[in-house]
XYZ file of C-alpha atoms in Angstrom:
157
model
C -76.043 42.065 -75.850
C -78.532 39.255 -75.377
C -79.156 38.425 -71.675
C -78.031 34.801 -72.098
C -74.547 36.016 -73.131
C -73.945 38.076 -69.973
C -73.009 35.082 -67.708
C -70.705 33.720 -70.455
C -68.939 37.085 -70.865
C -68.724 37.531 -67.072
C -67.120 34.086 -66.547
C -64.764 34.575 -69.511
C -63.517 37.903 -68.133
C -63.229 36.320 -64.670
C -61.172 33.427 -66.127
C -58.877 35.804 -68.012
C -58.295 37.844 -64.843
C -57.454 34.680 -62.874
C -55.027 33.575 -65.631
C -53.334 36.998 -65.698
C -52.981 37.006 -61.910
C -51.537 33.495 -61.988
C -48.987 34.510 -64.640
C -48.005 37.573 -62.586
C -47.461 35.429 -59.492
C -45.418 32.887 -61.474
C -43.351 35.698 -62.991
C -42.652 37.138 -59.535
C -41.500 33.684 -58.412
C -39.211 33.479 -61.448
C -41.154 30.712 -63.158
C -41.946 30.957 -66.839
C -44.499 28.303 -67.822
C -43.893 28.895 -71.537
C -40.265 27.776 -71.477
C -39.595 24.053 -71.628
C -37.852 22.583 -68.618
C -34.139 23.004 -68.920
C -31.528 21.194 -66.932
C -30.843 23.614 -64.109
C -27.342 22.189 -63.671
C -26.387 23.014 -67.244
C -24.514 26.261 -67.480
C -23.601 27.555 -70.888
C -20.177 29.137 -70.691
C -18.591 30.981 -73.562
C -14.880 31.543 -74.088
C -15.024 35.053 -72.591
C -16.450 33.741 -69.297
C -14.474 30.546 -68.965
C -12.104 31.879 -66.311
C -14.931 33.232 -64.148
C -16.633 29.822 -64.238
C -13.558 27.630 -64.221
C -14.967 25.284 -61.604
C -17.847 24.376 -63.959
C -16.361 24.953 -67.391
C -15.745 22.310 -70.016
C -12.561 23.587 -71.624
C -12.082 20.785 -74.164
C -14.378 22.115 -76.931
C -12.658 25.509 -76.794
C -9.241 23.851 -76.770
C -9.998 21.685 -79.801
C -11.332 24.693 -81.678
C -8.250 26.791 -80.854
C -5.920 23.977 -81.971
C -7.908 23.509 -85.171
C -7.666 27.252 -85.897
C -3.960 27.327 -84.983
C -4.608 30.006 -82.370
C -1.613 28.923 -80.305
C -1.770 31.817 -77.851
C -5.301 30.777 -76.912
C -4.282 27.106 -76.820
C -1.599 27.891 -74.237
C -4.090 29.917 -72.175
C -6.641 27.090 -72.258
C -4.006 24.506 -71.317
C -3.045 26.650 -68.347
C -6.665 27.134 -67.267
C -7.136 23.394 -67.579
C -4.133 22.849 -65.309
C -5.582 25.223 -62.710
C -8.941 23.474 -62.999
C -7.456 19.989 -62.555
C -5.233 21.052 -59.647
C -8.274 22.533 -57.911
C -10.262 19.352 -58.515
C -7.400 17.348 -57.001
C -7.375 19.797 -54.067
C -3.746 20.709 -54.651
C -4.775 24.362 -54.904
C -7.859 26.310 -53.914
C -9.360 28.005 -56.957
C -10.939 31.423 -56.525
C -11.961 33.907 -59.189
C -9.850 36.697 -57.750
C -6.611 34.735 -57.348
C -3.590 35.420 -59.503
C -1.036 33.005 -60.884
C 1.311 34.135 -58.094
C -1.186 32.836 -55.547
C -1.182 29.459 -57.261
C 2.606 29.420 -57.456
C 2.735 30.059 -53.741
C 0.264 27.239 -53.050
C 2.243 24.851 -55.235
C 5.662 25.866 -53.870
C 5.877 22.857 -51.521
C 4.672 20.302 -54.075
C 7.069 17.938 -55.846
C 6.158 19.183 -59.332
C 6.528 22.863 -58.438
C 9.367 23.534 -60.887
C 7.344 22.246 -63.840
C 4.293 24.204 -62.721
C 6.424 27.338 -62.367
C 7.931 26.838 -65.839
C 4.482 26.410 -67.397
C 3.104 29.408 -65.507
C 5.940 31.645 -66.696
C 5.576 30.418 -70.271
C 1.828 31.003 -70.159
C 2.259 34.541 -68.807
C 4.939 35.390 -71.362
C 2.809 34.022 -74.185
C -0.562 35.427 -73.129
C 0.570 38.939 -72.221
C 3.005 39.385 -75.095
C 1.395 41.300 -77.965
C 3.148 39.042 -80.463
C 1.550 35.805 -81.584
C 3.294 32.570 -80.695
C 4.790 30.675 -83.611
C 3.872 27.112 -84.389
C 7.449 26.019 -83.653
C 7.404 27.668 -80.204
C 4.012 26.096 -79.521
C 5.265 22.635 -80.572
C 8.235 22.944 -78.214
C 6.071 23.537 -75.145
C 2.907 21.650 -76.115
C 4.333 18.354 -74.859
C 5.149 19.909 -71.480
C 1.564 21.066 -71.005
C 0.080 17.757 -72.148
C 2.452 15.727 -69.948
C 1.737 17.879 -66.900
C -2.012 17.495 -67.410
C -1.538 13.743 -67.833
C 0.455 13.574 -64.608
C -2.325 15.354 -62.735
C -4.855 12.820 -64.042
C -2.608 9.836 -63.247
C -2.238 10.936 -59.649
C -5.994 10.648 -59.080
């Protein structure tokens, strides 16, 4: 190696070591400089995780897709989750991941629209936990009730 190359090689190796150390420190801090900045408030939620992230979930795209595919059992589930979400936003109930529908029924028991909420809860449970698929006729009979209840929640804002 010619003597004039030794300082160049030395500084190149030194620069590479500094870069590697910097990347290690950034990695430890959880920063990846090679990924473009993403909106940290954006959370991508899939249909399987919608209930666990109900406070942040956008249910509408899943609902439209289920209606389009005539998956009425899923439509009823999504309507019910949307009701829970809206009631929590209106502070009529306190949403928690571990709560059951019975907890929500108890919270709503003193509200004026309790009977409708109870009816929709029972229909949802019967539909979701029944191994049989819901027919289009059965869905059409109750669809209006879900839509009207959701509309009433929004109107009372």
